[in-house]
CSV table of C-alpha atoms in Angstrom, one decimal:
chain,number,residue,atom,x,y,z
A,1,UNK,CA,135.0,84.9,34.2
A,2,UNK,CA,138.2,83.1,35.5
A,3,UNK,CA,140.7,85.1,36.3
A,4,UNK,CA,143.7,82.9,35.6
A,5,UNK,CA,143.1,80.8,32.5
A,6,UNK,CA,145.7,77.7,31.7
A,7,UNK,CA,144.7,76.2,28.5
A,8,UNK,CA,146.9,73.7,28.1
A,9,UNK,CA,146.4,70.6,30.4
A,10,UNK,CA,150.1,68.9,29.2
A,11,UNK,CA,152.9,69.8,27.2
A,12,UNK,CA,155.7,68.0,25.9
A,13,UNK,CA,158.9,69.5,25.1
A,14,UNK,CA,162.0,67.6,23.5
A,15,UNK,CA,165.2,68.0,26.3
A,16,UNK,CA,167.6,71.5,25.7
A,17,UNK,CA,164.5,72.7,23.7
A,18,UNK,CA,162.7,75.9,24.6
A,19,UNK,CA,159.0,75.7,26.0
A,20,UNK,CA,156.2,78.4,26.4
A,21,UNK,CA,153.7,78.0,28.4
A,22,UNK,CA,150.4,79.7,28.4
A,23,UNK,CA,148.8,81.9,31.0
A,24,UNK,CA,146.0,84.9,30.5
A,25,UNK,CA,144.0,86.5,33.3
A,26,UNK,CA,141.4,89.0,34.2
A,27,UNK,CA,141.2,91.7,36.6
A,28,UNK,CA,140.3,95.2,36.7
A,29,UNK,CA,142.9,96.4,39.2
A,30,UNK,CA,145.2,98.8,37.6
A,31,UNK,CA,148.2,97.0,40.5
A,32,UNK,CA,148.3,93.3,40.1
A,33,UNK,CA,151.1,91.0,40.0
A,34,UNK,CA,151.8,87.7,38.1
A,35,UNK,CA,153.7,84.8,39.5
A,36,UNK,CA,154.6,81.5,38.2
A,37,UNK,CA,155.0,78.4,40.2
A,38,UNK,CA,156.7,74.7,39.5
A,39,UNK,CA,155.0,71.8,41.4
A,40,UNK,CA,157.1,68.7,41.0
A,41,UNK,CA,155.3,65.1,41.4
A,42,UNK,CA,156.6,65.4,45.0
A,43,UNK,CA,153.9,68.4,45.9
A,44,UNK,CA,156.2,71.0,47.0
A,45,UNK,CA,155.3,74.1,45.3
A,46,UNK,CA,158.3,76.1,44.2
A,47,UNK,CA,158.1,79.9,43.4
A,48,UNK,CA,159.7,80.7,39.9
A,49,UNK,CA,159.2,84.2,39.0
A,50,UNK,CA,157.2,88.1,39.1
A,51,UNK,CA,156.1,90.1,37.2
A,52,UNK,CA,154.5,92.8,38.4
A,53,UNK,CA,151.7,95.3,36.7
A,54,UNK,CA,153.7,98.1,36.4
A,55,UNK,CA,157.4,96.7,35.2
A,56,UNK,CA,158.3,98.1,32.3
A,57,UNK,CA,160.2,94.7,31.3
A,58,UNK,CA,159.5,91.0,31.2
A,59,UNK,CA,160.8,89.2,34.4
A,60,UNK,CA,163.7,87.1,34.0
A,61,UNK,CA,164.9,84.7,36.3
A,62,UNK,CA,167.9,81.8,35.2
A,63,UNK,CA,166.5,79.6,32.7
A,64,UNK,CA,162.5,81.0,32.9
A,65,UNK,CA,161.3,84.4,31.5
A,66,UNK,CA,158.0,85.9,31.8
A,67,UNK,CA,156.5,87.3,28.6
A,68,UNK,CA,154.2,90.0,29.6
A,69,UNK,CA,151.9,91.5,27.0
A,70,UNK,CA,149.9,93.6,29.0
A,71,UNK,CA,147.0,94.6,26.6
A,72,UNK,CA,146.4,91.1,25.8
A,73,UNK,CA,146.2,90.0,29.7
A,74,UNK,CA,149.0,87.1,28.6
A,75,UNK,CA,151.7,86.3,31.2
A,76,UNK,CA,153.4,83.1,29.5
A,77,UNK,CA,156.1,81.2,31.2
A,78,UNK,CA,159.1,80.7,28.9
A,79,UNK,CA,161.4,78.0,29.9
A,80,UNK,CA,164.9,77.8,28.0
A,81,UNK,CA,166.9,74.6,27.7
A,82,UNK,CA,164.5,72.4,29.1
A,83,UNK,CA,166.5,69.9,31.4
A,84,UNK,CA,164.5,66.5,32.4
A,85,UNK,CA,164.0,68.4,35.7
A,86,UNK,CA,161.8,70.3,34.5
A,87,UNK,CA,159.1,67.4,34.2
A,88,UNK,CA,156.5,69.2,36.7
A,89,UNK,CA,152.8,70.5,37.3
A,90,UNK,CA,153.3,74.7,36.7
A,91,UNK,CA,150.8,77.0,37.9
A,92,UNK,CA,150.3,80.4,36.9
A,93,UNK,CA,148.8,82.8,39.5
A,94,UNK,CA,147.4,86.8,39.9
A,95,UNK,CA,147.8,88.9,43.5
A,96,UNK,CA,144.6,91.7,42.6
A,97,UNK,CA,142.4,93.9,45.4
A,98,UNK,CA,139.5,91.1,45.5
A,99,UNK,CA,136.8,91.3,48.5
A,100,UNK,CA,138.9,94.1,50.3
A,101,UNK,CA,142.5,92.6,50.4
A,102,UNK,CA,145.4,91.3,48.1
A,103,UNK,CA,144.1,87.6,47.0
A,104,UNK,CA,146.4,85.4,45.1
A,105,UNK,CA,144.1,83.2,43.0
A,106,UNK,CA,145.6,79.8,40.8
A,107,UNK,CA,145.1,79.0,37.4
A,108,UNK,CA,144.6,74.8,36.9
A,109,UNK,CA,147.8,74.4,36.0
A,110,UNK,CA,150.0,72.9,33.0
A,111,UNK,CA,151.3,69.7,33.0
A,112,UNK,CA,154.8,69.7,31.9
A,113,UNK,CA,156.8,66.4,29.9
A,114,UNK,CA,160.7,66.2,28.9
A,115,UNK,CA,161.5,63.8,26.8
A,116,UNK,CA,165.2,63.0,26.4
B,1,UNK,CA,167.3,82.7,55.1
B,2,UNK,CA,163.5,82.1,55.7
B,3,UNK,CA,162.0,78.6,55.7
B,4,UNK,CA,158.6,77.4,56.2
B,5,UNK,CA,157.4,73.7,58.0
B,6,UNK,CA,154.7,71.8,58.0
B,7,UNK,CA,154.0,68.4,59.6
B,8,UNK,CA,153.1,65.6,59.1
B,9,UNK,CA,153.7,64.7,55.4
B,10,UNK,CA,150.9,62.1,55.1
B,11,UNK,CA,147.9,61.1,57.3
B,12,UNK,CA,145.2,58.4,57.3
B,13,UNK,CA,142.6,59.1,59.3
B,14,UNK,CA,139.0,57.8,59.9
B,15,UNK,CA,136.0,59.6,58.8
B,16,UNK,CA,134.6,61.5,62.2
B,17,UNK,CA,138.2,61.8,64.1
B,18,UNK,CA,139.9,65.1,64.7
B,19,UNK,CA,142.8,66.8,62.4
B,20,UNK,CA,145.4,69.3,63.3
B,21,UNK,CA,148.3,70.2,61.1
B,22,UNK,CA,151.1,72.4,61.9
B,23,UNK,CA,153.0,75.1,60.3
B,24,UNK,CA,155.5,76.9,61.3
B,25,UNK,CA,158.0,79.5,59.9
B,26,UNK,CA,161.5,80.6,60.7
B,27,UNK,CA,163.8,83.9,60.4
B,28,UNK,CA,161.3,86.2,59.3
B,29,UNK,CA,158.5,88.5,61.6
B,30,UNK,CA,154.9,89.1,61.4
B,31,UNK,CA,154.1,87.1,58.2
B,32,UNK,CA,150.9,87.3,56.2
B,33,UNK,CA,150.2,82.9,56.8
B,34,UNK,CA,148.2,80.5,53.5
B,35,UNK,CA,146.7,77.7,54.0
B,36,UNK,CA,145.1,76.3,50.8
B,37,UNK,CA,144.1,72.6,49.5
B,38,UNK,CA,144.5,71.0,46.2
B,39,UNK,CA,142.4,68.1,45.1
B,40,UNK,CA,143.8,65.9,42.9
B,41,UNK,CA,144.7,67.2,39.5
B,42,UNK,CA,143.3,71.1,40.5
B,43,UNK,CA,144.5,74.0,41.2
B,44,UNK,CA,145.1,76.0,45.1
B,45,UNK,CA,141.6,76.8,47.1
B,46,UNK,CA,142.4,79.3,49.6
B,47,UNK,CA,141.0,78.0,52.9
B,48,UNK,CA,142.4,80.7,55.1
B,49,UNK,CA,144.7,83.9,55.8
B,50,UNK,CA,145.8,85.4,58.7
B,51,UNK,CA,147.9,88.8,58.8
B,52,UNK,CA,148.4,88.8,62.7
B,53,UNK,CA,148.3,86.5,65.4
B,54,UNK,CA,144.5,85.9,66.3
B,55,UNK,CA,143.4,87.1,63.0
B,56,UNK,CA,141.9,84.7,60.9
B,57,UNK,CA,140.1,85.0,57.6
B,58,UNK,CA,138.3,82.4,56.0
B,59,UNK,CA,137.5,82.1,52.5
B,60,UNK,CA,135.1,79.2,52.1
B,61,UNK,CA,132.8,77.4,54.9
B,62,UNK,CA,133.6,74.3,55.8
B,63,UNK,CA,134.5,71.6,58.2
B,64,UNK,CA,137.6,73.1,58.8
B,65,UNK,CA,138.9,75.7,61.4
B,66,UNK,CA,142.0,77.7,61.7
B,67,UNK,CA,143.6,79.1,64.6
B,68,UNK,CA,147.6,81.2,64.6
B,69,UNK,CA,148.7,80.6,68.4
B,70,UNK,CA,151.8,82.5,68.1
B,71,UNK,CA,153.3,85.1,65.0
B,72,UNK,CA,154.8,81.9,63.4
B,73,UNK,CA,152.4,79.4,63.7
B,74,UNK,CA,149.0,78.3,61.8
B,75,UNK,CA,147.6,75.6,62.6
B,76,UNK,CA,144.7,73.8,60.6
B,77,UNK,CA,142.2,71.8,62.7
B,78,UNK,CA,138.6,69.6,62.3
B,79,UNK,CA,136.9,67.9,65.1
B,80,UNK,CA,135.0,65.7,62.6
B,81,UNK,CA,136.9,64.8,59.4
B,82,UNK,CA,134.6,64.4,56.7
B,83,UNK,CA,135.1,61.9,53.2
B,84,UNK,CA,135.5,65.5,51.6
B,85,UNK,CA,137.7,66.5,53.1
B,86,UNK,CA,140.4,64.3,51.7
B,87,UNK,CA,143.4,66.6,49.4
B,88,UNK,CA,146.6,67.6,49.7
B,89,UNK,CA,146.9,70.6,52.1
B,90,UNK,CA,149.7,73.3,51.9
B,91,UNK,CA,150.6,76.1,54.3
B,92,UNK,CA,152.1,79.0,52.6
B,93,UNK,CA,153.7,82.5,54.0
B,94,UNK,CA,154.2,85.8,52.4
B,95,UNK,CA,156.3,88.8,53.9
B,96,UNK,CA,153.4,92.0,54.6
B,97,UNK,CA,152.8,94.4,52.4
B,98,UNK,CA,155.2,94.2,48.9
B,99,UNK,CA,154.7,91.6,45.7
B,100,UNK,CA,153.2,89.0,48.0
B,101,UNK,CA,155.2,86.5,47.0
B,102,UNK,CA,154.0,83.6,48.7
B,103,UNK,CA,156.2,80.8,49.5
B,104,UNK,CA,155.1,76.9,50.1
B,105,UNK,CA,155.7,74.3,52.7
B,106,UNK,CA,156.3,70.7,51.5
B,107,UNK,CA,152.2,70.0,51.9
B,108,UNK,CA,150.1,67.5,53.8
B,109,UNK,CA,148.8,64.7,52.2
B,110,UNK,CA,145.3,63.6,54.0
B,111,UNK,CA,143.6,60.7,53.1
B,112,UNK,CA,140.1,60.1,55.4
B,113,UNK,CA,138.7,56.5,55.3
Protein backbone atom coordinates (compact mmCIF):
# COMPACT_ATOMS: atom_id res chain seq x y z
CA UNK A 1 0.00 0.00 0.00
CA UNK A 2 1.30 3.62 -0.39
CA UNK A 3 1.91 5.32 2.37
CA UNK A 4 1.22 8.93 1.39
CA UNK A 5 -1.60 9.04 -1.09
CA UNK A 6 -2.30 12.62 -3.08
CA UNK A 7 -5.28 12.27 -5.18
CA UNK A 8 -5.58 15.16 -6.74
CA UNK A 9 -3.01 15.80 -9.55
CA UNK A 10 -4.14 19.85 -9.92
CA UNK A 11 -6.34 22.16 -8.30
CA UNK A 12 -7.55 25.48 -9.11
CA UNK A 13 -8.55 27.90 -6.65
CA UNK A 14 -10.10 31.50 -7.43
CA UNK A 15 -7.46 34.35 -5.66
CA UNK A 16 -8.46 35.29 -1.66
CA UNK A 17 -10.45 32.00 -1.79
CA UNK A 18 -9.77 29.15 0.66
CA UNK A 19 -8.16 25.72 -0.79
CA UNK A 20 -7.92 22.18 0.76
CA UNK A 21 -5.78 19.95 -0.28
CA UNK A 22 -5.91 16.26 0.15
CA UNK A 23 -3.45 13.95 1.85
CA UNK A 24 -4.06 10.29 3.62
CA UNK A 25 -1.36 7.87 4.64
CA UNK A 26 -0.54 4.57 6.14
CA UNK A 27 1.59 3.43 8.76
CA UNK A 28 1.43 1.26 11.72
CA UNK A 29 3.68 3.27 13.93
CA UNK A 30 1.84 4.57 16.84
CA UNK A 31 4.75 8.01 16.54
CA UNK A 32 4.72 9.43 13.07
CA UNK A 33 4.72 12.91 11.93
CA UNK A 34 3.09 14.72 8.98
CA UNK A 35 4.64 17.57 7.07
CA UNK A 36 3.58 19.60 4.15
CA UNK A 37 5.84 21.09 1.60
CA UNK A 38 5.38 23.94 -1.29
CA UNK A 39 7.56 23.45 -4.37
CA UNK A 40 7.39 26.46 -6.56
CA UNK A 41 8.15 26.07 -10.54
CA UNK A 42 11.71 27.15 -9.45
CA UNK A 43 12.37 23.60 -7.55
CA UNK A 44 13.20 24.81 -4.15
CA UNK A 45 11.33 22.87 -1.79
CA UNK A 46 9.94 24.96 1.01
CA UNK A 47 8.77 23.42 4.40
CA UNK A 48 5.20 24.57 5.43
CA UNK A 49 4.01 22.94 8.40
CA UNK A 50 3.89 19.64 11.39
CA UNK A 51 1.82 17.92 12.59
CA UNK A 52 2.84 15.43 14.66
CA UNK A 53 1.07 11.89 15.85
CA UNK A 54 0.39 12.78 19.11
CA UNK A 55 -0.79 16.75 19.04
CA UNK A 56 -3.80 17.13 20.39
CA UNK A 57 -4.53 20.08 17.81
CA UNK A 58 -4.33 20.79 14.11
CA UNK A 59 -1.04 22.59 13.22
CA UNK A 60 -1.34 26.06 12.21
CA UNK A 61 1.14 28.06 10.65
CA UNK A 62 0.12 31.88 8.91
CA UNK A 63 -2.09 31.39 6.13
CA UNK A 64 -1.91 27.14 6.04
CA UNK A 65 -3.53 24.76 8.69
CA UNK A 66 -3.21 21.16 8.87
CA UNK A 67 -6.52 19.30 9.39
CA UNK A 68 -5.64 16.11 11.13
CA UNK A 69 -8.29 13.43 11.46
CA UNK A 70 -6.42 10.85 12.88
CA UNK A 71 -8.80 7.73 12.60
CA UNK A 72 -9.31 8.46 9.05
CA UNK A 73 -5.34 8.66 8.33
CA UNK A 74 -6.27 12.32 6.49
CA UNK A 75 -3.72 15.12 6.95
CA UNK A 76 -5.16 17.86 4.44
CA UNK A 77 -3.34 21.04 3.78
CA UNK A 78 -5.72 24.09 4.23
CA UNK A 79 -4.60 27.12 2.61
CA UNK A 80 -6.54 30.47 3.50
CA UNK A 81 -6.67 33.53 1.16
CA UNK A 82 -5.02 32.11 -1.58
CA UNK A 83 -2.54 34.81 -2.94
CA UNK A 84 -1.22 34.22 -6.73
CA UNK A 85 1.97 33.04 -4.83
CA UNK A 86 0.60 30.29 -3.97
CA UNK A 87 0.63 28.81 -7.64
CA UNK A 88 3.13 25.77 -6.71
CA UNK A 89 3.68 21.85 -6.72
CA UNK A 90 2.70 20.84 -2.76
CA UNK A 91 3.79 17.59 -1.40
CA UNK A 92 2.54 15.96 1.51
CA UNK A 93 5.03 13.63 3.46
CA UNK A 94 5.06 10.97 6.73
CA UNK A 95 8.43 10.54 9.15
CA UNK A 96 7.43 6.53 10.54
CA UNK A 97 10.13 3.74 12.04
CA UNK A 98 10.54 2.03 8.44
CA UNK A 99 13.57 -0.58 7.90
CA UNK A 100 15.13 0.37 11.45
CA UNK A 101 15.24 4.28 11.36
CA UNK A 102 12.96 7.44 10.89
CA UNK A 103 12.16 7.55 6.89
CA UNK A 104 10.37 10.54 5.56
CA UNK A 105 8.55 9.15 2.48
CA UNK A 106 6.66 11.82 -0.35
CA UNK A 107 3.34 11.64 -1.60
CA UNK A 108 3.24 12.58 -5.70
CA UNK A 109 2.29 15.77 -5.03
CA UNK A 110 -0.66 18.33 -5.96
CA UNK A 111 -0.51 20.68 -8.41
CA UNK A 112 -1.71 23.98 -7.27
CA UNK A 113 -3.49 26.98 -9.79
CA UNK A 114 -4.57 30.78 -8.68
CA UNK A 115 -6.45 32.36 -10.79
CA UNK A 116 -6.90 36.10 -10.34
CA UNK B 1 19.89 31.03 11.40
CA UNK B 2 20.68 27.70 9.50
CA UNK B 3 21.08 27.56 5.73
CA UNK B 4 21.80 24.80 3.45
CA UNK B 5 23.92 24.99 -0.27
CA UNK B 6 24.12 23.14 -3.01
CA UNK B 7 26.07 23.71 -6.20
CA UNK B 8 25.78 23.88 -9.22
CA UNK B 9 22.18 24.73 -10.16
CA UNK B 10 22.22 23.05 -13.67
CA UNK B 11 24.55 20.62 -15.44
CA UNK B 12 24.93 19.02 -18.89
CA UNK B 13 26.93 16.41 -19.01
CA UNK B 14 27.70 13.49 -21.42
CA UNK B 15 26.58 10.07 -20.87
CA UNK B 16 29.86 8.10 -19.36
CA UNK B 17 31.59 11.36 -17.61
CA UNK B 18 31.89 11.69 -13.90
CA UNK B 19 29.38 13.79 -11.47
CA UNK B 20 29.96 15.34 -8.16
CA UNK B 21 27.55 17.70 -6.53
CA UNK B 22 28.07 19.55 -3.40
CA UNK B 23 26.18 20.35 -0.32
CA UNK B 24 27.01 22.00 2.36
CA UNK B 25 25.23 23.46 5.49
CA UNK B 26 25.90 26.31 7.88
CA UNK B 27 25.21 27.28 11.67
CA UNK B 28 24.04 24.13 12.83
CA UNK B 29 26.20 20.71 14.22
CA UNK B 30 26.09 17.17 13.49
CA UNK B 31 23.01 17.10 11.09
CA UNK B 32 21.14 14.02 9.85
CA UNK B 33 22.12 14.94 5.65
CA UNK B 34 19.18 13.95 2.35
CA UNK B 35 19.96 13.53 -0.69
CA UNK B 36 16.95 12.56 -2.89
CA UNK B 37 15.99 12.92 -6.78
CA UNK B 38 12.82 13.84 -8.43
CA UNK B 39 12.02 12.97 -11.99
CA UNK B 40 9.92 15.10 -13.71
CA UNK B 41 6.47 15.42 -12.55
CA UNK B 42 7.14 12.76 -9.34
CA UNK B 43 7.60 12.81 -6.12
CA UNK B 44 11.23 12.66 -3.72
CA UNK B 45 13.31 9.11 -3.97
CA UNK B 46 15.56 9.01 -1.16
CA UNK B 47 18.96 8.13 -2.60
CA UNK B 48 20.90 8.44 0.65
CA UNK B 49 21.20 9.44 4.51
CA UNK B 50 23.94 9.96 6.50
CA UNK B 51 23.76 10.65 10.51
CA UNK B 52 27.61 11.12 11.02
CA UNK B 53 30.52 11.88 9.08
CA UNK B 54 31.56 8.59 7.28
CA UNK B 55 28.23 7.13 7.71
CA UNK B 56 26.32 6.58 4.74
CA UNK B 57 23.10 4.72 4.06
CA UNK B 58 21.78 4.01 0.80
CA UNK B 59 18.37 3.34 -0.07
CA UNK B 60 18.27 2.22 -3.62
CA UNK B 61 21.26 0.70 -5.84
CA UNK B 62 22.46 2.54 -8.33
CA UNK B 63 25.03 4.33 -10.32
CA UNK B 64 25.42 6.73 -7.74
CA UNK B 65 27.68 6.95 -4.65
CA UNK B 66 27.78 9.16 -1.65
CA UNK B 67 30.45 10.15 0.47
CA UNK B 68 30.16 13.10 3.80
CA UNK B 69 33.99 14.36 4.03
CA UNK B 70 33.34 16.62 6.88
CA UNK B 71 30.01 17.07 9.48
CA UNK B 72 28.63 19.62 6.98
CA UNK B 73 29.23 18.22 3.77
CA UNK B 74 27.54 15.48 1.36
CA UNK B 75 28.64 15.11 -1.60
CA UNK B 76 26.92 13.11 -4.45
CA UNK B 77 29.24 11.48 -6.97
CA UNK B 78 29.18 8.90 -10.31
CA UNK B 79 32.17 7.92 -12.31
CA UNK B 80 29.88 6.91 -15.23
CA UNK B 81 26.76 9.01 -15.75
CA UNK B 82 24.16 7.02 -17.18
CA UNK B 83 20.81 8.36 -19.58
CA UNK B 84 18.95 7.42 -16.31
CA UNK B 85 20.30 9.15 -14.42
CA UNK B 86 18.95 12.51 -15.67
CA UNK B 87 16.44 14.44 -12.58
CA UNK B 88 16.47 17.03 -10.51
CA UNK B 89 18.63 16.32 -7.44
CA UNK B 90 18.06 17.89 -3.90
CA UNK B 91 20.24 17.77 -0.81
CA UNK B 92 18.23 18.16 2.26
CA UNK B 93 19.32 18.36 6.20
CA UNK B 94 17.40 17.66 9.38
CA UNK B 95 18.54 18.50 13.05
CA UNK B 96 19.13 14.64 15.02
CA UNK B 97 16.74 13.29 16.90
CA UNK B 98 13.13 15.52 17.21
CA UNK B 99 10.19 16.10 14.27
CA UNK B 100 12.81 15.55 11.56
CA UNK B 101 11.95 18.38 9.87
CA UNK B 102 13.87 18.21 6.89
CA UNK B 103 14.85 21.35 5.14
CA UNK B 104 15.79 21.71 1.18
CA UNK B 105 18.64 23.12 -0.80
CA UNK B 106 17.74 24.99 -4.08
CA UNK B 107 18.33 21.48 -6.08
CA UNK B 108 20.51 20.35 -8.97
CA UNK B 109 19.13 20.13 -12.25
CA UNK B 110 21.17 17.32 -14.29
CA UNK B 111 20.58 16.71 -17.68
CA UNK B 112 23.04 13.70 -19.27
CA UNK B 113 23.25 13.64 -23.19
Amino acid sequence: AQKITQTQPGMFVQEKEAVTLDCTYDTSDPSYGLFWYKQPSSGEMIFLIYQGSYDQQNATEGRYSLNFQKARKSANLVISASQLGDSAMYFCAMRDLSGGYQKVTFGIGTKLQVIP
Amino acid sequence: SQTIHQWPATLVQPVGSPLSLECTVEGTSNPNLYWYRQAAGRGLQLLFYSVGIGQISSEVPQNLSASRPQDRQFILSSKKLLLSDSGFYLCAWSASGGKNIQYFGAGTRLSVL
